[in-house]
CSV table of C-alpha atoms in Angstrom, one decimal:
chain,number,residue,atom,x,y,z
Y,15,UNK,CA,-1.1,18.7,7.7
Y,16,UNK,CA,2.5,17.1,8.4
Y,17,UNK,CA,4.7,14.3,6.5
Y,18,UNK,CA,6.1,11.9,8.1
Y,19,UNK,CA,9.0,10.2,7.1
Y,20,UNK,CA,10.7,7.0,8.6
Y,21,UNK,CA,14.2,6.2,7.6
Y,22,UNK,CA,15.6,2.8,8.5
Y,23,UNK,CA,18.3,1.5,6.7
Y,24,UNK,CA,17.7,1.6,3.3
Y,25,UNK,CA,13.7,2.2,3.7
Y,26,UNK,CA,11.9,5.4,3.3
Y,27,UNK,CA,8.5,5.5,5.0
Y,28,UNK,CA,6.1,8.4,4.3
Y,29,UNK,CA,2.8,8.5,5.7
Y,30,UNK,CA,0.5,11.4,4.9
Y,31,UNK,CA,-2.9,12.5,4.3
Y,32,UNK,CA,-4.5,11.0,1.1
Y,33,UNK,CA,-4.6,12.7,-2.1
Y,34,UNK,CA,-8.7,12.2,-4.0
Y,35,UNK,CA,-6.4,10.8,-7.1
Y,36,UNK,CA,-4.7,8.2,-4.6
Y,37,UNK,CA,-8.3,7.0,-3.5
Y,38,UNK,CA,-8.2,4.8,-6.8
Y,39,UNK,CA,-5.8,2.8,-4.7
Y,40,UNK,CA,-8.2,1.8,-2.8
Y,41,UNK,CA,-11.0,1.0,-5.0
Y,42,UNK,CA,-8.7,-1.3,-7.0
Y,43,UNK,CA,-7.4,-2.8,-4.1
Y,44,UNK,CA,-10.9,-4.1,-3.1
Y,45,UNK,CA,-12.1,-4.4,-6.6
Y,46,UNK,CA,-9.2,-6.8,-7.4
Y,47,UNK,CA,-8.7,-8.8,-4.5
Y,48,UNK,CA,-9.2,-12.6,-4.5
Y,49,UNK,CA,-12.7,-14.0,-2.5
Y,50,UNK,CA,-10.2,-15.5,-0.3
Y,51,UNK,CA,-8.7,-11.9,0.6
Y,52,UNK,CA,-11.9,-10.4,1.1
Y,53,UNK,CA,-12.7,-13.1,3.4
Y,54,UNK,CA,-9.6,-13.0,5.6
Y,55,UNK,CA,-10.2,-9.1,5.5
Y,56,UNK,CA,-13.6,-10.1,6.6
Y,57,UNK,CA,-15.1,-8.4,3.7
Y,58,UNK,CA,-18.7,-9.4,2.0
Y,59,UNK,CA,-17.5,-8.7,-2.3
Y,60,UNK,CA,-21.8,-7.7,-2.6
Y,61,UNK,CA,-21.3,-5.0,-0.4
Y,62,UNK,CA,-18.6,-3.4,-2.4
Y,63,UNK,CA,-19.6,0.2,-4.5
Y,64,UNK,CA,-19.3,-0.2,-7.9
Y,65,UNK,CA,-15.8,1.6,-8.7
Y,66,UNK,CA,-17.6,4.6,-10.2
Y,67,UNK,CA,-20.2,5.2,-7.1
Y,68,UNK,CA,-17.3,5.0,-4.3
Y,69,UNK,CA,-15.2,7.9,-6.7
Y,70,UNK,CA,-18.2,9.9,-6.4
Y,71,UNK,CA,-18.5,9.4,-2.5
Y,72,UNK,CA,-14.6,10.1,-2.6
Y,73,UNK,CA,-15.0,13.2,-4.4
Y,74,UNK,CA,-18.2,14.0,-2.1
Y,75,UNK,CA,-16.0,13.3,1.0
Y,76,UNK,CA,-13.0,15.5,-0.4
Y,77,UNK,CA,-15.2,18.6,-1.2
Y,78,UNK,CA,-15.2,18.8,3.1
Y,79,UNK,CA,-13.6,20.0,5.2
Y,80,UNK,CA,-11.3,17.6,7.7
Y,81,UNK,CA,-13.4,17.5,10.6
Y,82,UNK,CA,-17.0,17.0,8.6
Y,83,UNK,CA,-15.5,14.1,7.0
Y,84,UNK,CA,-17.1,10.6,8.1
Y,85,UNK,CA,-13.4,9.2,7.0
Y,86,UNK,CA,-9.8,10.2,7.2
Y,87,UNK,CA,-7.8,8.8,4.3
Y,88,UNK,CA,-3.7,8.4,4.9
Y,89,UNK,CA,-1.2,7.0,2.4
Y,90,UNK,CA,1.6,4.9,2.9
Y,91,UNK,CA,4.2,4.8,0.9
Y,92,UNK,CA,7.2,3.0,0.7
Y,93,UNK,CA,10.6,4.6,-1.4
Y,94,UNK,CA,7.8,7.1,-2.7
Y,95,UNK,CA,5.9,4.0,-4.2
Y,96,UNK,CA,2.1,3.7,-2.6
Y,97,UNK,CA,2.6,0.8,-0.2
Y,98,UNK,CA,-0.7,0.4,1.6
Y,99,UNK,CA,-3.5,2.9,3.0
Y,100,UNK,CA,-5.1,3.3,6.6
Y,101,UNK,CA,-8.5,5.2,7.2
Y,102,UNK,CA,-10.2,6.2,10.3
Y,103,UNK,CA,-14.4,6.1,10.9
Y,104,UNK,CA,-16.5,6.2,13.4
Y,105,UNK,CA,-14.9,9.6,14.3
Y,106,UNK,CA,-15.6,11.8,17.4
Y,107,UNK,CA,-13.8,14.6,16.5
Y,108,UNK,CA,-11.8,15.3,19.9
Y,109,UNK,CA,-12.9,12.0,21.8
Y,110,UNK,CA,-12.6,8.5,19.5
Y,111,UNK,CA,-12.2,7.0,15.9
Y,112,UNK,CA,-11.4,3.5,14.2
Y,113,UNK,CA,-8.8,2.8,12.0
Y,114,UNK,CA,-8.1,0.5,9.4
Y,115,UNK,CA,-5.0,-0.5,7.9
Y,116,UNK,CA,-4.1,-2.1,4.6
Y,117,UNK,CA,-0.4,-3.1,3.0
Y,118,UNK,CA,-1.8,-3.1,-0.9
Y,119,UNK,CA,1.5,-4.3,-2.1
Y,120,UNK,CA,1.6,-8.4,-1.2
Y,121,UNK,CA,5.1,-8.6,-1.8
Y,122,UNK,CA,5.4,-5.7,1.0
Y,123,UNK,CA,3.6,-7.6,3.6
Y,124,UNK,CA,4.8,-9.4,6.6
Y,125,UNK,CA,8.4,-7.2,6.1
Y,126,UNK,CA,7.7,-5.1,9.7
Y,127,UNK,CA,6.8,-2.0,7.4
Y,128,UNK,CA,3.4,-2.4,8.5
Y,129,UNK,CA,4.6,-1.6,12.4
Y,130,UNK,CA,6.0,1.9,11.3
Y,131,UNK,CA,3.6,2.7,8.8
Y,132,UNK,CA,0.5,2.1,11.9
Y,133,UNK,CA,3.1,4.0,14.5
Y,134,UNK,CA,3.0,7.3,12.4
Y,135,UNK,CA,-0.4,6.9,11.5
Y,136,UNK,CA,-1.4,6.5,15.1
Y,137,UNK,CA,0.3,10.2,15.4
Y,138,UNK,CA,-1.4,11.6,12.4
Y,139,UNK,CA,-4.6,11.0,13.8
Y,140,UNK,CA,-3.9,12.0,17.2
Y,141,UNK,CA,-3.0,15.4,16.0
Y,142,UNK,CA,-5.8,15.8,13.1
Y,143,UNK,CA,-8.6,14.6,14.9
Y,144,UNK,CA,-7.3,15.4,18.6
Y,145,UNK,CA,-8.3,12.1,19.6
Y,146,UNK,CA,-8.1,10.9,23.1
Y,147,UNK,CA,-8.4,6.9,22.0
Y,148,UNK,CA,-7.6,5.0,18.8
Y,149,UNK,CA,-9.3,1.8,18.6
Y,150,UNK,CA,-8.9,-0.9,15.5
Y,151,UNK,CA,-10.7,-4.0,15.2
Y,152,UNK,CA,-9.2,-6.4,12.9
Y,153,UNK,CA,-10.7,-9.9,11.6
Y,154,UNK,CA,-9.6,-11.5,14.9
Y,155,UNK,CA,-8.3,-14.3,12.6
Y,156,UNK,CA,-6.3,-12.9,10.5
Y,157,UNK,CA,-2.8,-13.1,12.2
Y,158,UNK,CA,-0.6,-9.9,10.5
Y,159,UNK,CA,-2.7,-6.7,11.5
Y,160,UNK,CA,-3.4,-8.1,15.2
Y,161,UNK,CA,0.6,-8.4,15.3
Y,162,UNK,CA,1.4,-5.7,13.7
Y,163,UNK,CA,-1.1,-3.5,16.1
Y,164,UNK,CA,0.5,-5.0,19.2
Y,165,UNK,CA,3.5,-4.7,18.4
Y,166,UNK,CA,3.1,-0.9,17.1
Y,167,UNK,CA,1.5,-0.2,21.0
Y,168,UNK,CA,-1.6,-1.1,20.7
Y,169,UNK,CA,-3.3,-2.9,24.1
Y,170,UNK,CA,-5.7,-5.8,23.6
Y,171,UNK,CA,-9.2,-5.0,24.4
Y,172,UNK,CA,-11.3,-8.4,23.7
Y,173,UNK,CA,-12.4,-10.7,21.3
Y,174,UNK,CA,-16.2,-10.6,20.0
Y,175,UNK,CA,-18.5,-10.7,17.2
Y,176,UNK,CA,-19.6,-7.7,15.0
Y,177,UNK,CA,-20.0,-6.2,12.1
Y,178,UNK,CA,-17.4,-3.9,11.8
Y,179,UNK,CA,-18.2,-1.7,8.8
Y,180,UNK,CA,-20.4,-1.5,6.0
Y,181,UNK,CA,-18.1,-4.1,3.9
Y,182,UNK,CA,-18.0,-6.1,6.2
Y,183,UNK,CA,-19.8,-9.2,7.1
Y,184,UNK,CA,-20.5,-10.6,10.9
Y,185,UNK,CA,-17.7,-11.5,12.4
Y,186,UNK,CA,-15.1,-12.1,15.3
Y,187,UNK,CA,-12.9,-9.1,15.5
Y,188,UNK,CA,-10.3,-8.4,18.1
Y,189,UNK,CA,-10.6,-4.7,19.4
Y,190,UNK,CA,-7.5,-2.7,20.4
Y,191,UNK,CA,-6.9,0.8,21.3
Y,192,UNK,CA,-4.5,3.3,22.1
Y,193,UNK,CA,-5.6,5.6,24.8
Y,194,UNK,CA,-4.2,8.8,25.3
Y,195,UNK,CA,-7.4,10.3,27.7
């Protein structure tokens, strides 16, 4: 699997397939975000695993190989520090899959990291799953990933009401996609 480094300046940006031990991250992030973060995530807290469940699906997930896997994991990481996470579902091995993204550290966000970090993870995926489109559906009211996706080359598909995953509650999401087909 490849490493991708970004150097701009003085920042380092390596995204890269997710380690199991690095799947904490994410756990804690959910586990110790404020209601009002959930919410702007669009994410229902009683539909959380309990921290020692999700490890166990984690380590369930890792045991396959790549392609069986209902979720790619990828790290971002920021002057070798973990910086944020993005994970792809709904995936059609060859045709499709959704991705999520997720900057962790809050005093990392809204810095134009998030734009490089999606750009390479974009590629990743491409080239793991041999996808032919990349769609991501973000709460449509939370401003930062619907930027960030634009602005990372994302095209605007529409607006419209779903639930988008099984954390999630019903919502409006807006749907973009990259399509390479």
């Amino acid at each position: 699997m490849k490493l991708i480094v970004h150097k701009d300046n003085q920042m380092t940006v390596t995204v890269r397939p997710m380690t199991l031990h690095e799947t904490a991250m994410i756990i804690e992030y959910f586990h110790a975000a404020t209601p009002e973060h959930l919410e702007m995530l669009g994410v229902d807290p009683s539909r959380l695993p309990q921290a020692s469940q999700w490890q166990r699906l984690y380590e369930q997930m890792f045991d396959q190989p790549v392609e069986q896997r209902s979720s790619l994991l990828v790290s971002w990481l920021y002057n070798d520090r973990f910086l944020g996470f993005s994970t792809a579902d709904k995936i059609r091995v060859g045709q499709q899959a959704n991705m999520h993204l997720h900057i962790t550290d809050a005093s990392q966000r809204q810095q134009g990291i998030g734009v490089a970090c999606v750009r390479q993870t974009v590629e990743l995926y491409f080239q793991i799953l041999k996808l032919k489109q990349l769609f991501c559906e973000p709460n449509a009211f939370n401003a930062a990933p619907n930027r960030t996706l634009q602005k990372a080359g994302f095209k605007y598909v529409k607006t419209h009401m779903t639930v988008p995953g099984p954390l999630n509650f019903h919502q409006a999401v807006t749907r973009w996609v990259i399509d390479r087909g």
